[in-house]
XYZ file of C-alpha atoms in Angstrom:
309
model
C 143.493 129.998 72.681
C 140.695 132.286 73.666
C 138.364 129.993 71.608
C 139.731 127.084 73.675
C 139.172 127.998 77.143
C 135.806 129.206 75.963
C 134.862 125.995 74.846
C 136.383 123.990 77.969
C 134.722 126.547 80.366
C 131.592 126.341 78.495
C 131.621 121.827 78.666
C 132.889 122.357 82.357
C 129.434 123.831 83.185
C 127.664 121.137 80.922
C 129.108 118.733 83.210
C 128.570 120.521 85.949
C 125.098 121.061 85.539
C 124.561 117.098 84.609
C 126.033 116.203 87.410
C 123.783 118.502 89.585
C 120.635 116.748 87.203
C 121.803 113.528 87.861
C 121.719 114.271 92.104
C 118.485 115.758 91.978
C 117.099 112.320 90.255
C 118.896 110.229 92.789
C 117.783 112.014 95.882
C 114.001 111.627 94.281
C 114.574 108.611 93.852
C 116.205 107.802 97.275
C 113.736 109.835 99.133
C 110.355 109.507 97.263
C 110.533 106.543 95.094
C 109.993 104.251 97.980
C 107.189 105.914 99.317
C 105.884 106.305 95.509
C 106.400 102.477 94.898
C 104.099 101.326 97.859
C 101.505 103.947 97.080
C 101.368 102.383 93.855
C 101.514 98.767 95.202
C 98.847 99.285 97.949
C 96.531 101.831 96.584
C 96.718 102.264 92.602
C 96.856 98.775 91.507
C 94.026 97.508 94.380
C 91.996 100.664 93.163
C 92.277 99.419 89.723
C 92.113 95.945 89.981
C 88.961 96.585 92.189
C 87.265 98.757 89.112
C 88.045 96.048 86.896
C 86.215 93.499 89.122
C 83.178 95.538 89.558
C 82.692 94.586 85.560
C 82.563 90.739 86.463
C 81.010 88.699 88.406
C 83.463 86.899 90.399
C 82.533 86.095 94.007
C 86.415 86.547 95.580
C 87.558 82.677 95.471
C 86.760 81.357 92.349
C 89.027 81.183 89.695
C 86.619 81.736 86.781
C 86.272 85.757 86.628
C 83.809 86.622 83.634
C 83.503 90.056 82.348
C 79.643 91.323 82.691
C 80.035 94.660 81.509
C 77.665 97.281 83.517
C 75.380 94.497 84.875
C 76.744 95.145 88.806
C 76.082 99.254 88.039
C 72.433 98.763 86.720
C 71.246 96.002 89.558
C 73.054 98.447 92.192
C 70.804 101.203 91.097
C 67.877 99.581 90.270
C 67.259 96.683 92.076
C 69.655 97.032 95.382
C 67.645 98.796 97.811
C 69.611 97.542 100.663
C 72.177 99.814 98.856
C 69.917 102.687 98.801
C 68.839 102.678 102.228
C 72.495 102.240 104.119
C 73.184 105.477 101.627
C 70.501 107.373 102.836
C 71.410 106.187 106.373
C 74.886 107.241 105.742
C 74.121 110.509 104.133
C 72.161 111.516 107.651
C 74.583 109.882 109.810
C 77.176 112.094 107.979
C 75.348 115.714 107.677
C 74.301 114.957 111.535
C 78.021 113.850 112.660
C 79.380 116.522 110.704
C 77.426 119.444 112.272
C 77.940 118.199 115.524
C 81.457 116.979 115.619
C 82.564 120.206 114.669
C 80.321 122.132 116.602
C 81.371 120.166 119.814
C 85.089 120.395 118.835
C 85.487 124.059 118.250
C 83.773 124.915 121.501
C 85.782 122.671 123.064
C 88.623 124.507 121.391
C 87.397 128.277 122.062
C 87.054 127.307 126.165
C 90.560 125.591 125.933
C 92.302 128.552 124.394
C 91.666 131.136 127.776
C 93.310 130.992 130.485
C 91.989 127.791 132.609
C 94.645 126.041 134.688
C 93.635 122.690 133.892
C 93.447 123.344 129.817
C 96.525 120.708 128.930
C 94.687 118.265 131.435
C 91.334 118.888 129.408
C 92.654 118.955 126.084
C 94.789 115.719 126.955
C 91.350 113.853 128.060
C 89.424 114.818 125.330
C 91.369 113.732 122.523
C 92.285 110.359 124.318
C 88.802 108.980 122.554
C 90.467 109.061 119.249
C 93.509 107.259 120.528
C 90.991 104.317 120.810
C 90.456 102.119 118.170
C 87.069 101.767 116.487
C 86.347 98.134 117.207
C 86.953 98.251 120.723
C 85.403 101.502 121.305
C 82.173 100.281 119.455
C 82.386 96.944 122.135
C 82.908 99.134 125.213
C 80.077 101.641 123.882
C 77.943 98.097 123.749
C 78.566 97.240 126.875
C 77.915 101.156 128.270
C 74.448 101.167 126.115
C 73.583 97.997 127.452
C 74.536 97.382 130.508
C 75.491 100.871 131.974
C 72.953 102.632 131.185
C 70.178 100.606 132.380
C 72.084 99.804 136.020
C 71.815 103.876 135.978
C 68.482 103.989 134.682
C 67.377 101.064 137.655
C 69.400 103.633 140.207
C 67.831 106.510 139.714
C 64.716 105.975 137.340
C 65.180 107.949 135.001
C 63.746 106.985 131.776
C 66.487 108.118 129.065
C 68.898 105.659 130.493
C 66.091 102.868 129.948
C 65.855 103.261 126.530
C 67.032 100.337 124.092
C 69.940 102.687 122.888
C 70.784 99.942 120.395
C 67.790 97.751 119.656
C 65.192 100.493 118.353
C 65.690 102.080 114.645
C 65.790 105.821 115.876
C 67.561 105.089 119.307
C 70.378 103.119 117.322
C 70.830 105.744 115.191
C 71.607 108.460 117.675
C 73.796 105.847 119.745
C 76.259 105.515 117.003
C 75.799 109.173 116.728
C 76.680 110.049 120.172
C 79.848 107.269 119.847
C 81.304 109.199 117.057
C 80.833 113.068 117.958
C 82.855 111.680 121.114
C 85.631 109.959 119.408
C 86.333 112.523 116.529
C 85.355 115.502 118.669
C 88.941 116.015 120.175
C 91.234 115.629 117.125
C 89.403 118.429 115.686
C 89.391 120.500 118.635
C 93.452 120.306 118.327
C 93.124 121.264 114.961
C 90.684 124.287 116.163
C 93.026 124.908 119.183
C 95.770 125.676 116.585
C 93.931 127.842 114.639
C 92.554 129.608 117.150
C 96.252 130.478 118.419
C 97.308 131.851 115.324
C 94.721 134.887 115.606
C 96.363 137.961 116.154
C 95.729 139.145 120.254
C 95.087 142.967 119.227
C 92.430 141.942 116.723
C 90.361 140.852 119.046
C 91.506 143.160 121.841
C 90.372 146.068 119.376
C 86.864 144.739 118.541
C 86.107 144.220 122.441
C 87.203 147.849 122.836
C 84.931 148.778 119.939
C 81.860 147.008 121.755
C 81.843 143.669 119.675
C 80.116 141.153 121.778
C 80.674 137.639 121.990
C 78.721 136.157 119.626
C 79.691 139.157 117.600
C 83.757 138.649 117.686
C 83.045 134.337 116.686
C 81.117 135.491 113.399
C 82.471 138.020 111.867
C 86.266 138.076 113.581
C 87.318 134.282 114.547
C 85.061 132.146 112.047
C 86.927 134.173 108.720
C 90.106 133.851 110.542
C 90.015 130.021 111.178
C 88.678 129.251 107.714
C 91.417 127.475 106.889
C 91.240 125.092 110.092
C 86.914 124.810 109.007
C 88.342 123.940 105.530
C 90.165 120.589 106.660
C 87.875 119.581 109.519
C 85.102 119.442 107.132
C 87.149 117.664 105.324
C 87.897 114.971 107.950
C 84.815 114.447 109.245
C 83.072 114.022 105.938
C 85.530 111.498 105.077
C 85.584 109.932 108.534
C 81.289 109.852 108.394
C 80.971 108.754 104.652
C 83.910 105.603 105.682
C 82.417 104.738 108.971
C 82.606 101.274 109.597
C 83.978 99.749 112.508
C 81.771 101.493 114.982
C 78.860 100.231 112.937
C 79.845 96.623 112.857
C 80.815 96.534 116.634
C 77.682 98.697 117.629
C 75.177 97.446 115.683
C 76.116 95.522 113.218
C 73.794 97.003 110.727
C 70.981 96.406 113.225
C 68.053 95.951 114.083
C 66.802 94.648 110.735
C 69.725 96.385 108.195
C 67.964 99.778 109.744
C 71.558 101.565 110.684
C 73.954 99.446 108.059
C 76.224 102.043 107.312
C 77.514 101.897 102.986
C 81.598 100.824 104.193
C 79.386 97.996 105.951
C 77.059 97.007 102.944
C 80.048 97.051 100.623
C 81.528 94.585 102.923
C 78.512 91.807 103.801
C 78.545 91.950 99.309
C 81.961 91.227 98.936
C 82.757 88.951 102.130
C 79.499 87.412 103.576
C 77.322 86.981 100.199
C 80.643 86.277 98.356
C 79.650 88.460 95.412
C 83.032 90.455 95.263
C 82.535 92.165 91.752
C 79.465 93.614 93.083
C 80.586 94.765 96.172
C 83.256 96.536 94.450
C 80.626 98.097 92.214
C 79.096 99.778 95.100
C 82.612 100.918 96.326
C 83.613 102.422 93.244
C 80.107 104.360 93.233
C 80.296 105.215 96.630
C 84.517 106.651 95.649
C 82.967 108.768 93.216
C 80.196 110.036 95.604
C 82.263 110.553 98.262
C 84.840 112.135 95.522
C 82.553 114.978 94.433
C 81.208 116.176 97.850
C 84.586 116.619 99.081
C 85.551 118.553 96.023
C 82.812 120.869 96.328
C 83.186 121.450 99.908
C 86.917 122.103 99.923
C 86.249 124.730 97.206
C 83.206 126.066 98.731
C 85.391 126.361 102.039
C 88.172 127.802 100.558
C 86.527 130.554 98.568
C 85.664 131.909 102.103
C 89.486 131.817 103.625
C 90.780 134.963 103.991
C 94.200 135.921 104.935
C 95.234 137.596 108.656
């Protein structure tokens, strides 16, 4: 009898234990499997489809699609040098952005943290930029570049506001520049603004006692503590530089003479304006695996400096 009630106990917990199996692969499947079906729709099949079609040479409407094998990969880095120069405009348009987009946004966050009356009013107004979408920031930018700042330059004669902010190679650079620091500057500072909360009060209480100054307290106190925050807005803003297109194409368009085409916006004249889709998704897979690497190295760079408060 013993032996009995053993051996229904001991199937009782079997099925008990199935059934709690069998729950746990519903609710992932209730929960994530919708979420993991359209990532897989809309990302890993157009990722791979696109790699395949960087190995032909179809031009995005015909149906003929041959297979060219690495044909797109050698032209791209041997005889593209419209490629090569929108990457080397991109790579300074990113390590420029970079610096100063997070520059800008943690001081923005550092004055915001103390005690100002108006901080939720300021914080509120600077991040509005990045509420704005990039097309129609890029067109009212135009307009400001074009027609704003010479009806101030007329008023008051001052020569910076004369400038062709968008028709000169070096001005045209810093105007898309200046557009960008100002629309990504404020969704870092929030991300700053946290981190910056999240430092213990007496820390930094006890190193003003101790006769830290200033400049003292940001390097060797608050810039350790707020690695974490530096970790992801490096992140950001190296993928929001590398990807930068529809500034680009509303500001510039590439202009003047391909001198400020950003990589995003050579990948798409390729694909949809000289209708030569498998090598315009040659360049993007290139550029995925650029991109790919410098974020992996700066995340782990970044994060070998975190420490813990």
């Amino acid at each position: 009898m013993n032996d009995i009630r053993v051996s229904d106990a001991t199937q009782g917990a079997a099925k008990s234990a199935g059934r709690k199996r069998l729950l746990q692969w519903l609710h992932q499947i209730v929960f994530v499997g919708p979420a993991t079906f359209f990532f897989i729709l809309i990302v890993l099949i157009p990722f791979f489809l696109g790699v395949y079609y960087s190995f032909t040479d179809w031009n995005g409407i015909s149906r003929n699609i041959n297979f060219i094998g690495i044909e797109n990969y050698t032209h791209i880095l041997t005889k593209d040098p419209d490629f090569r120069n929108a990457f080397w405009f991109t790579v300074r348009f990113t390590v420029v952005g970079i610096l100063l987009t997070n520059l800008l946004g943690f001081v923005l966050a550092y004055v915001l943290t103390k005690p100002i009356r108006t901080r939720n009013m300021m914080r509120t107004i600077f991040f509005m930029p990045n509420m704005i979408g990039g097309l129609l920031l890029g067109f009212i930018w135009q307009f400001i570049f074009i027609r704003g700042f010479a009806a101030v330059g007329e008023a008051t004669g001052i020569g910076l506001f004369n400038l062709p902010w968008l028709g000169d190679r070096a001005t045209s650079f810093w105007g898309i520049v200046i557009v960008f620091v100002w629309q990504t500057a404020g969704y870092l500072m929030v991300i700053y603004i946290s981190s910056l909360n999240n430092i213990p009060k007496d820390v930094l209480e006890s190193a003003e006692i101790d006769g830290a100054t200033r400049m003292q307290v940001i390097r060797h106190i608050i810039l350790p503590l707020i690695m974490p925050a530096v970790t992801i807005c490096l992140f950001l803003a190296i993928s929001w530089a590398f990807k930068m297109f529809d500034l680009n194409l509303a500001l510039t368009a590439g202009g003047p003479f391909k001198a400020t085409e950003s990589v995003a916006l050579d990948i798409y004249n390729e694909a949809f304006t000289n209708n030569r889709l498998g090598l315009g998704t040659a360049k993007a897979v290139i550029f995925f695996i650029i991109v790919a690497i410098i974020t992996t190295i700066q995340v782990r760079a970044t994060k070998s400096r975190e420490v813990e408060m």
